[in-house]
PDB file of C-alpha atoms in Angstrom:
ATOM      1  CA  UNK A  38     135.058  60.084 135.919  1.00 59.00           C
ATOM      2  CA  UNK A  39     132.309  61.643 133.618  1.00 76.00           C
ATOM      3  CA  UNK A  40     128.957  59.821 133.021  1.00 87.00           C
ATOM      4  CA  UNK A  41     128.036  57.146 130.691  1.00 91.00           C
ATOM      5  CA  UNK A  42     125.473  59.312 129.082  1.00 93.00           C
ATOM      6  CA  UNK A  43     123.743  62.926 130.108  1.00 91.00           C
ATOM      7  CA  UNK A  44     120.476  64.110 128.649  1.00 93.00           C
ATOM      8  CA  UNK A  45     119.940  68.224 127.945  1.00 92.00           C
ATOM      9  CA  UNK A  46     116.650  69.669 127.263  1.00 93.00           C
ATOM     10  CA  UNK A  47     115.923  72.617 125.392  1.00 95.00           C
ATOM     11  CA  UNK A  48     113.126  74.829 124.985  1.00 95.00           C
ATOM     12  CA  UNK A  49     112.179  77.700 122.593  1.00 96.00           C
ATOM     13  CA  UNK A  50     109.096  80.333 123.061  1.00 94.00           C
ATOM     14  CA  UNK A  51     110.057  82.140 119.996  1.00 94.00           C
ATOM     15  CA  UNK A  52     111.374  80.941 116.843  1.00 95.00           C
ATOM     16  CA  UNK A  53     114.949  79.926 117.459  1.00 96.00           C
ATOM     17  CA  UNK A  54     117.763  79.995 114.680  1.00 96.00           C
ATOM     18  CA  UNK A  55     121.183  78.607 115.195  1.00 96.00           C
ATOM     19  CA  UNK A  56     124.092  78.165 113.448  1.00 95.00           C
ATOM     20  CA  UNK A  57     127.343  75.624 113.641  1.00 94.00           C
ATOM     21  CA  UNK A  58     126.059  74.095 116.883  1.00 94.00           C
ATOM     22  CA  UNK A  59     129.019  71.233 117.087  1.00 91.00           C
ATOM     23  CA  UNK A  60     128.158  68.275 118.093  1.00 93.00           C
ATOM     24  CA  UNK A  61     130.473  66.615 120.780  1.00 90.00           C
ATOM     25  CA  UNK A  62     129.541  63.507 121.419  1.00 91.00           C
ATOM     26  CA  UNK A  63     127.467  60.821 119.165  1.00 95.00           C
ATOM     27  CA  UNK A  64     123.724  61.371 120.250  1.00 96.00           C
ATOM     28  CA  UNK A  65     120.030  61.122 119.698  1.00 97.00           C
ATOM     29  CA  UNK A  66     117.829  64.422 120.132  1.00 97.00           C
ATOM     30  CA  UNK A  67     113.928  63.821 120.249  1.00 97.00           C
ATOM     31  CA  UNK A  68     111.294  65.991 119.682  1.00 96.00           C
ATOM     32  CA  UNK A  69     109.091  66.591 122.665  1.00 96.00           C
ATOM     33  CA  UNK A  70     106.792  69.552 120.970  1.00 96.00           C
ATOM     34  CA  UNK A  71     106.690  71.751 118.436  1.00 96.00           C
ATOM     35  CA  UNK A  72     109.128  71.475 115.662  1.00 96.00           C
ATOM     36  CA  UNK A  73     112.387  71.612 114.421  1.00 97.00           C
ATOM     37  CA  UNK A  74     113.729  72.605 110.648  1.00 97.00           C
ATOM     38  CA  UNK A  75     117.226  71.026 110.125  1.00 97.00           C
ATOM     39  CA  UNK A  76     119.106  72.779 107.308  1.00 96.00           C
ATOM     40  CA  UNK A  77     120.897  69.356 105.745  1.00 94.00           C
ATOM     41  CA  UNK A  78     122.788  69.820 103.150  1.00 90.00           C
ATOM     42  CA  UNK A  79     120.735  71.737 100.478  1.00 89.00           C
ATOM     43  CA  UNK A  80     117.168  71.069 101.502  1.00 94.00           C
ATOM     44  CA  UNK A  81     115.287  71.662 104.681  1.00 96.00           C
ATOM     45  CA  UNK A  82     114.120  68.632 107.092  1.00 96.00           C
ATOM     46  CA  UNK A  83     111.806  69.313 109.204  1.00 96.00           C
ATOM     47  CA  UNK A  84     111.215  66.721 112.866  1.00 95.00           C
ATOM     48  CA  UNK A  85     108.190  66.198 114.831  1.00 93.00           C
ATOM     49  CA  UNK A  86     107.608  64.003 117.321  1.00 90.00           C
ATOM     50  CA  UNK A  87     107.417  60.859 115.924  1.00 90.00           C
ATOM     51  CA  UNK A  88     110.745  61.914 114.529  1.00 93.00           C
ATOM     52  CA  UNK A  89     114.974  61.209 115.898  1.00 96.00           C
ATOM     53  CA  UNK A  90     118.032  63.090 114.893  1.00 97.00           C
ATOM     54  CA  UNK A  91     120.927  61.235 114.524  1.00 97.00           C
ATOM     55  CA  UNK A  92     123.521  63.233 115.986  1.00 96.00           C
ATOM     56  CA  UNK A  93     127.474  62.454 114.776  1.00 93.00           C
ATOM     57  CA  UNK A  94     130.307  63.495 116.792  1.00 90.00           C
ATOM     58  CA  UNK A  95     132.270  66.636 115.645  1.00 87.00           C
ATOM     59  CA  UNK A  96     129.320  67.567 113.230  1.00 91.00           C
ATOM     60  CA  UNK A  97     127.914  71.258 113.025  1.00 92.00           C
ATOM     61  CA  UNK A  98     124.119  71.463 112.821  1.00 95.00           C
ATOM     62  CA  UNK A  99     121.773  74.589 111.763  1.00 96.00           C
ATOM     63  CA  UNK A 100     118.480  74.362 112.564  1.00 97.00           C
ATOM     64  CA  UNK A 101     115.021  76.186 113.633  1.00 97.00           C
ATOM     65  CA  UNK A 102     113.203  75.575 116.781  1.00 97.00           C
ATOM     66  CA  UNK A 103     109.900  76.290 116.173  1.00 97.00           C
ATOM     67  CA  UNK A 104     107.013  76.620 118.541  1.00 96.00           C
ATOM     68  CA  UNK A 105     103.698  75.316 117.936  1.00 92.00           C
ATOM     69  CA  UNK A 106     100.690  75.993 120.520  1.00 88.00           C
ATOM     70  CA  UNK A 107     103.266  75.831 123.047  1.00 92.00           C
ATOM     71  CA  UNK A 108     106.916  76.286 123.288  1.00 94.00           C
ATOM     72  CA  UNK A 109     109.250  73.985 121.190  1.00 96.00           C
ATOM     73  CA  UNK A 110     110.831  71.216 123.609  1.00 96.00           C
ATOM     74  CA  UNK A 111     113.394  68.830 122.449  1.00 97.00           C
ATOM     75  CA  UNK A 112     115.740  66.331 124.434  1.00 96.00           C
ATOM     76  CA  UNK A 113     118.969  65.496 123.590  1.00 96.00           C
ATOM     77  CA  UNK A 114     120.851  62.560 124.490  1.00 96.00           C
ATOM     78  CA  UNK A 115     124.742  62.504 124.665  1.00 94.00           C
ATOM     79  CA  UNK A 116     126.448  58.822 124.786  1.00 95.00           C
ATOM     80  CA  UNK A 117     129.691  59.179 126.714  1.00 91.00           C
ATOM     81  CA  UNK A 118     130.963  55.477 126.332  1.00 91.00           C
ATOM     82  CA  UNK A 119     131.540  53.185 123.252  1.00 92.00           C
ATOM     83  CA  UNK A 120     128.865  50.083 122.665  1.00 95.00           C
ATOM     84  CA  UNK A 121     130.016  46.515 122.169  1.00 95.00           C
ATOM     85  CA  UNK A 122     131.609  45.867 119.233  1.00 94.00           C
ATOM     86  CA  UNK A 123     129.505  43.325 118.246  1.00 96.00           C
ATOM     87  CA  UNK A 124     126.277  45.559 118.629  1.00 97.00           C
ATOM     88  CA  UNK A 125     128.088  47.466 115.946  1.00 95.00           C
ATOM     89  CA  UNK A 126     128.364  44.651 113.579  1.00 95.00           C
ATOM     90  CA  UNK A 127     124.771  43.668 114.174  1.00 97.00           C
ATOM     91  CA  UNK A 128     124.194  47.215 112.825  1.00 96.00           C
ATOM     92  CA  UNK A 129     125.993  47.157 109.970  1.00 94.00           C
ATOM     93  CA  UNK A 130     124.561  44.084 108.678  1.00 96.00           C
ATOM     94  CA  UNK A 131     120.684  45.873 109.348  1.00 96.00           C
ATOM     95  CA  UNK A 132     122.201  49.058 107.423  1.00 92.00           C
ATOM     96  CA  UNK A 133     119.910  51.012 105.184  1.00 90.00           C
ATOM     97  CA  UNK A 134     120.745  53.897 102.908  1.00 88.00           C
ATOM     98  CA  UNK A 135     120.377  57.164 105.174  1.00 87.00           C
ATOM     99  CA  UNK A 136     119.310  60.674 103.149  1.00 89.00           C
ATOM    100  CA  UNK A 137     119.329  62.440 106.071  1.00 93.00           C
ATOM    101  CA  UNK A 138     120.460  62.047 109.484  1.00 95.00           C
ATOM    102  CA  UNK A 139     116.697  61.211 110.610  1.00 95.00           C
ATOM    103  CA  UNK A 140     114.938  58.239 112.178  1.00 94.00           C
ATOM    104  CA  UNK A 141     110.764  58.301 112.036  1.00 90.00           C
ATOM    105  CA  UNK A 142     108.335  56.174 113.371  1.00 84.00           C
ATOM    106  CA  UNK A 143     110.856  54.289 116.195  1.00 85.00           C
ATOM    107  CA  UNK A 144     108.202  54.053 118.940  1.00 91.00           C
ATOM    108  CA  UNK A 145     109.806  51.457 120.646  1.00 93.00           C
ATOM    109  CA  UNK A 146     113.081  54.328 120.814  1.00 95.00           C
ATOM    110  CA  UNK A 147     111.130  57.273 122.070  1.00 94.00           C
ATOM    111  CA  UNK A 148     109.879  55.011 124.844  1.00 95.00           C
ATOM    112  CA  UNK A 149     113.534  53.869 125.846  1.00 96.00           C
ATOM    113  CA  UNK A 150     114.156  57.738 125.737  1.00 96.00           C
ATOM    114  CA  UNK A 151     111.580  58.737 128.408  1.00 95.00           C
ATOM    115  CA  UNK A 152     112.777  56.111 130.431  1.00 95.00           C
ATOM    116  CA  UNK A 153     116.608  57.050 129.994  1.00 95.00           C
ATOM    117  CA  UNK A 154     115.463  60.751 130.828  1.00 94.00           C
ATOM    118  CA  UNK A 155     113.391  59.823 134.821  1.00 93.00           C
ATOM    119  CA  UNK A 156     116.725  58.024 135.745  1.00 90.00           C
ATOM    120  CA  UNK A 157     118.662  59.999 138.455  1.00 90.00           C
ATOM    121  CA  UNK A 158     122.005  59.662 137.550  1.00 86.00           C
ATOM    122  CA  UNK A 159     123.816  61.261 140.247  1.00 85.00           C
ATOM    123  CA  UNK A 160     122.663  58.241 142.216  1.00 89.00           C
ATOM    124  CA  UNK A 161     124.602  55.594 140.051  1.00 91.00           C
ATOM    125  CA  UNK A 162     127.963  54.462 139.596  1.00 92.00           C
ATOM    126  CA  UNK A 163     129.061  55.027 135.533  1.00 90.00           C
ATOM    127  CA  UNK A 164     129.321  51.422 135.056  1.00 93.00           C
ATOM    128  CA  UNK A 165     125.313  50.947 136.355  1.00 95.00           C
ATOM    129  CA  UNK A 166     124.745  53.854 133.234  1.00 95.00           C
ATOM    130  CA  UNK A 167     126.298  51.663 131.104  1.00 95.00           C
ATOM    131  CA  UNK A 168     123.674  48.764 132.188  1.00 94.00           C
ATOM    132  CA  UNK A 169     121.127  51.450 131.583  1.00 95.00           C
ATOM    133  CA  UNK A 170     122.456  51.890 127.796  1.00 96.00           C
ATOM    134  CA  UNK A 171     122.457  48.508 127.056  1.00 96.00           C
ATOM    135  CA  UNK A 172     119.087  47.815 125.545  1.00 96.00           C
ATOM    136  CA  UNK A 173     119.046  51.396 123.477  1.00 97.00           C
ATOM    137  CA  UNK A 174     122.026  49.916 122.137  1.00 97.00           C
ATOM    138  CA  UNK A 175     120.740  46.763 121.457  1.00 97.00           C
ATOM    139  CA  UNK A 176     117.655  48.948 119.807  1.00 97.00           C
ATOM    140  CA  UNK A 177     120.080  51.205 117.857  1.00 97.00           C
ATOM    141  CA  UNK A 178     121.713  48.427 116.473  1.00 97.00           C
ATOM    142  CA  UNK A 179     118.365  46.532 115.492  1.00 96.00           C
ATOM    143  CA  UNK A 180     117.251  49.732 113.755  1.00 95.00           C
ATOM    144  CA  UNK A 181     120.165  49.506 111.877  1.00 95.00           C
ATOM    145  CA  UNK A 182     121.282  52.622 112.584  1.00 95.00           C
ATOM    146  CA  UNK A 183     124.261  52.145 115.868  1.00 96.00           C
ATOM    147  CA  UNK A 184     127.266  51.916 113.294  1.00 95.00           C
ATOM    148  CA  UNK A 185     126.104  55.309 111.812  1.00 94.00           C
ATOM    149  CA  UNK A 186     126.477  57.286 115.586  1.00 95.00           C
ATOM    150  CA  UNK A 187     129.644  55.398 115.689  1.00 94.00           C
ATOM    151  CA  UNK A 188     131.498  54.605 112.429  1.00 89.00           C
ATOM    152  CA  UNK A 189     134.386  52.381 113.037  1.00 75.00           C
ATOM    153  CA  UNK A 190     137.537  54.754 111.998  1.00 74.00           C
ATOM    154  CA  UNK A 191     140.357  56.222 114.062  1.00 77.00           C
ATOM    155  CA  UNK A 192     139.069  59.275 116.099  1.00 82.00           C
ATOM    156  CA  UNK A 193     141.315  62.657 115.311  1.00 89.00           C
ATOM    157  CA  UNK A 194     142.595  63.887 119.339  1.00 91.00           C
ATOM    158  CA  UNK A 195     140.903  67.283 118.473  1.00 90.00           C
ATOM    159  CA  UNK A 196     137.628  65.422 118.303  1.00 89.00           C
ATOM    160  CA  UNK A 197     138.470  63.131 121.846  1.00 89.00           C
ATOM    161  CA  UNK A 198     139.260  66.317 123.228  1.00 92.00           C
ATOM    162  CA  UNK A 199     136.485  67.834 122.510  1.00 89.00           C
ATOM    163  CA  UNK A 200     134.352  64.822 123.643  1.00 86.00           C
ATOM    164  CA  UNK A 201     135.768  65.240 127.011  1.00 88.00           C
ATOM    165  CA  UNK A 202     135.946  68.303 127.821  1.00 88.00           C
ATOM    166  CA  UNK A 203     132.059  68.472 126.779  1.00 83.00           C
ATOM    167  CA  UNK A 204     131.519  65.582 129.845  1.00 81.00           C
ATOM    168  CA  UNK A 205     132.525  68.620 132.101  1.00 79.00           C
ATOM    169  CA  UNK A 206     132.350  71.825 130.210  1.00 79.00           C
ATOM    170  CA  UNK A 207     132.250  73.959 133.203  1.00 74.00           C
ATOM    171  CA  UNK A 208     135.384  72.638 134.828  1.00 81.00           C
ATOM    172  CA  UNK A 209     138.860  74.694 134.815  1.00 79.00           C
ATOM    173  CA  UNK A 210     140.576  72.322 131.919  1.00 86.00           C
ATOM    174  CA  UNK A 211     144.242  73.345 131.575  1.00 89.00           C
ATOM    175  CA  UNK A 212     146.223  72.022 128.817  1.00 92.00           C
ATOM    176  CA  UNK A 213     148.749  70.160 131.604  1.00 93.00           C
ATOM    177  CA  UNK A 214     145.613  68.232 133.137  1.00 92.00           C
ATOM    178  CA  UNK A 215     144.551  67.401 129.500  1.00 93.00           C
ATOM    179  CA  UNK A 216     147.429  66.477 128.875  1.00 93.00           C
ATOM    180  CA  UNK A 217     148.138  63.929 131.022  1.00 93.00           C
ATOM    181  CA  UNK A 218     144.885  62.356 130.817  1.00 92.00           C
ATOM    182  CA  UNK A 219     145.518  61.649 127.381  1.00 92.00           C
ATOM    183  CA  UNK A 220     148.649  60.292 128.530  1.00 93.00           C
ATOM    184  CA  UNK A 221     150.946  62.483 127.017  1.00 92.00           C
ATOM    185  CA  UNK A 222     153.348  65.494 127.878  1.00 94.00           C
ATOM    186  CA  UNK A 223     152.284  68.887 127.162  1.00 92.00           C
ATOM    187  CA  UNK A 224     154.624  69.309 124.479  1.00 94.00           C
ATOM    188  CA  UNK A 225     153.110  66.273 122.681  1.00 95.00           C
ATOM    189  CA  UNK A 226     149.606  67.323 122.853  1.00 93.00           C
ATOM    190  CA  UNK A 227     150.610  71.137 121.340  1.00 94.00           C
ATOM    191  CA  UNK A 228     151.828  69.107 118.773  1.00 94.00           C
ATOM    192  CA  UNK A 229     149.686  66.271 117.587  1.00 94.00           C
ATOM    193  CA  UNK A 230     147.473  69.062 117.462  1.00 94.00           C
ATOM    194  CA  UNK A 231     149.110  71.356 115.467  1.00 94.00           C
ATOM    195  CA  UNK A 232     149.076  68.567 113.025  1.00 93.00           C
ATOM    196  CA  UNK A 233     145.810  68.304 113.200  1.00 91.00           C
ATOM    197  CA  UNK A 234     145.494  72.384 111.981  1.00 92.00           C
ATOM    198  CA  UNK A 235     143.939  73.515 115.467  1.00 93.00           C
ATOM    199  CA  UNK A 236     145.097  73.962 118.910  1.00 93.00           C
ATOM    200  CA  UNK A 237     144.279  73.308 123.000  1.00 93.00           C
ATOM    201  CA  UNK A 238     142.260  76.546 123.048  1.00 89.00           C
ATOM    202  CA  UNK A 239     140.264  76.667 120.101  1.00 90.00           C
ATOM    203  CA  UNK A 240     138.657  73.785 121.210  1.00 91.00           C
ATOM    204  CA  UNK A 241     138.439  74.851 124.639  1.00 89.00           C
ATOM    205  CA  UNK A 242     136.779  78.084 123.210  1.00 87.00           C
ATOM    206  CA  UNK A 243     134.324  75.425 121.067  1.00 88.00           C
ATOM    207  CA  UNK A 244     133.325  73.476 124.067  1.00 89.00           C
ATOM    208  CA  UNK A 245     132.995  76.194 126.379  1.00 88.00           C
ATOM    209  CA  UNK A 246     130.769  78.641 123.423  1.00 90.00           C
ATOM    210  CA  UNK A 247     128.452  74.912 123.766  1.00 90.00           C
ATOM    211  CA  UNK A 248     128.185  75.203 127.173  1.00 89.00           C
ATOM    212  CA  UNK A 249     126.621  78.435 127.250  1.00 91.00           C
ATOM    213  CA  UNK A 250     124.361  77.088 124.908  1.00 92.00           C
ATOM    214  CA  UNK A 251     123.317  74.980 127.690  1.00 89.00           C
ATOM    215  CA  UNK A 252     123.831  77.116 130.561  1.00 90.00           C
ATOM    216  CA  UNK A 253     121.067  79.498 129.633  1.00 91.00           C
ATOM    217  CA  UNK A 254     118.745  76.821 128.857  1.00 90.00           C
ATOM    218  CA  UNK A 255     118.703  76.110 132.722  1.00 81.00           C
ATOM    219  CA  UNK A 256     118.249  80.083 133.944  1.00 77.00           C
ATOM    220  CA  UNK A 257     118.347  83.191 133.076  1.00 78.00           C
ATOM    221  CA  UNK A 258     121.680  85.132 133.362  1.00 85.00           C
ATOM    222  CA  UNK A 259     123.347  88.363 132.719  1.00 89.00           C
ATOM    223  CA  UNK A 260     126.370  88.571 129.939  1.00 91.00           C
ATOM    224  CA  UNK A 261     128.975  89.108 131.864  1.00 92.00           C
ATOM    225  CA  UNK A 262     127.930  85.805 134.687  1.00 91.00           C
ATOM    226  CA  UNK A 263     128.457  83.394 131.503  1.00 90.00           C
ATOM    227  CA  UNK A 264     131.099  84.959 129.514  1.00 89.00           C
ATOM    228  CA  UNK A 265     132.831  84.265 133.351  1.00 87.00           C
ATOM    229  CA  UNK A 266     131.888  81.037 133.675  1.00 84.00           C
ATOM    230  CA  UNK A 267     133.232  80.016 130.012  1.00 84.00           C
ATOM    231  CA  UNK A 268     136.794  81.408 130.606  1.00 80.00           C
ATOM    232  CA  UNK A 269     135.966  84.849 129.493  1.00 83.00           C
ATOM    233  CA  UNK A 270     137.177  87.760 131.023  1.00 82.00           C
ATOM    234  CA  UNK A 271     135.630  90.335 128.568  1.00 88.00           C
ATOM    235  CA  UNK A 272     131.845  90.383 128.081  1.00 91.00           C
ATOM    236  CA  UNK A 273     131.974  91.997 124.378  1.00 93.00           C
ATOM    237  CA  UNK A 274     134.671  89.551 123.629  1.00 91.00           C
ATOM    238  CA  UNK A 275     132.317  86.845 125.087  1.00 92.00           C
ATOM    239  CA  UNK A 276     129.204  88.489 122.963  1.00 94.00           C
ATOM    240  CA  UNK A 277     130.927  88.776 119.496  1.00 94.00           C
ATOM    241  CA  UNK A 278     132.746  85.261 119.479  1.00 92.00           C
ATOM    242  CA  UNK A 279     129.276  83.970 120.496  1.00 94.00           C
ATOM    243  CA  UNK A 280     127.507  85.841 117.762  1.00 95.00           C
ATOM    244  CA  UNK A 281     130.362  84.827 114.889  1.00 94.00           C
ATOM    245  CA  UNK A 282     129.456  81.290 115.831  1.00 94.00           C
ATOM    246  CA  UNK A 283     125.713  80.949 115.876  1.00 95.00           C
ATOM    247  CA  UNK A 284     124.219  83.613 114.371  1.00 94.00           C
ATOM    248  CA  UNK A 285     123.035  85.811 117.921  1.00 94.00           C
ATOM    249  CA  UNK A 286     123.577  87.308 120.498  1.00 94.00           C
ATOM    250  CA  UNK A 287     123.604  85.822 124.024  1.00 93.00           C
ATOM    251  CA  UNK A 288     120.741  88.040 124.904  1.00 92.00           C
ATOM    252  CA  UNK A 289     118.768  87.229 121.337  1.00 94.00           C
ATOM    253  CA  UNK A 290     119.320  83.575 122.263  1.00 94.00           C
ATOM    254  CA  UNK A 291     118.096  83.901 125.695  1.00 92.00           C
ATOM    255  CA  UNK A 292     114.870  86.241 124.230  1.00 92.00           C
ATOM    256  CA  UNK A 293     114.328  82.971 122.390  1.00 93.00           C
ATOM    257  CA  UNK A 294     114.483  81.237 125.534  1.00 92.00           C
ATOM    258  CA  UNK A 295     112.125  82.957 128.082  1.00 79.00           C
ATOM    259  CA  UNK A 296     109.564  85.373 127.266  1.00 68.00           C
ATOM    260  CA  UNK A 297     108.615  88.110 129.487  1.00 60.00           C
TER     261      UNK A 297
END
């Protein structure tokens, strides 16, 4: 069983571009210094501190990390269970119009973050999480803004997929353990997705390209260490399918990252 929530923090010493960075799992990323430049539809946004982005499932974000007297630091945190359904109505009836997927001035929020981010999680039980989540739920949906993480519409399977295999990114996912956690045969899942236009290991591919993402946020490693641990066998193959998505290489990204 995954975790009710994890939190992720990144870090940029140089300016940092990336492209189609999908989203897995509804989320809130805060600004802990320097700034960030979301490219949103045809204008630029740019988040400080004082400043949330409102993170969608299955959406792709382009942005700049940019440092400022410092290197840029940002937190992200991913919600791995649903809130109470009538937290979600109490949203909806707060709702505002939304230009951009951006929250300012929520001090009460950022506090709840810093909190959410000194818990050690490995030490609790998912359900104890949950308790955790309760009052930035209850915040959210005060805000106004709880129904727009989580619209109430039927989820596509490419998108629950996606949302759990990004719990555990790292694990060995085949498509016959997927399958049956989903509670359906093999031949089922090939071909609900199929109708969906997509298949098992595109999104694998997705999650995993995410994960590296991640992966060299926490260290430094060579090419050929992550395209291994994200089901590669190849490291060019590893290189250019990472460069078609965001814009880099691995080792531009990780330039970005740590600075000699």
């Amino acid at each position: 069983m995954g975790p009710a929530f994890q939190i992720t923090t990144f870090r940029a010493e140089q300016l940092q571009r990336l492209r189609n960075v999908t989203i897995h799992s509804p989320g809130l990323i805060q600004i802990l210094s320097g700034n960030k430049r979301l490219f949103w539809k045809e204008k630029i946004v740019t988040l400080s501190g004082t400043s949330l982005l409102l993170c969608r499932a299955a959406s792709d974000l382009s942005f700049e990390n940019v440092p400022d007297k410092g290197p840029f630091l940002s937190r992200m945190l991913s919600f791995h269970c649903l809130p109470p359904e009538k937290l979600i109505q109490l949203s909806d009836q707060n709702a505002f119009s939304l230009e951009e997927p951006v929250l300012s001035g929520a001090q009460s929020l950022q506090e709840t973050l810093h909190l959410l981010a000194s818990i050690n999680l490995s030490t609790m039980s998912k359900e104890t999480q949950q308790y955790w989540l309760m009052p930035l739920f209850q915040q959210l949906a005060e805000n106004g803004i709880l129904h727009f993480l989580f619209p109430q519409k039927s989820t596509p399977l490419r998108h629950q997929i996606s949302q759990y295999l990004s719990q555990c990114p790292g694990d060995a996912h085949s498509l016959e353990s997927v399958a049956t956690t989903f509670s359906m045969s093999r031949a089922t899942l090939i071909r609900k997705l199929k109708k969906e236009g997509t298949q098992f290991r595109d999104i694998l591919t997705e999650v995993r390209l995410t994960h590296a993402l991640n992966l060299m946020q926490a260290r430094q490693w060579t090419v050929i260490q992550l395209a291994q641990m994200c089901g590669y066998q190849s490291e060019e193959r590893f290189s250019q399918r990472f460069r078609d998505r965001f814009g880099l290489t691995p080792v531009s990204y990780m330039r970005t990252v740590y600075v000699r």
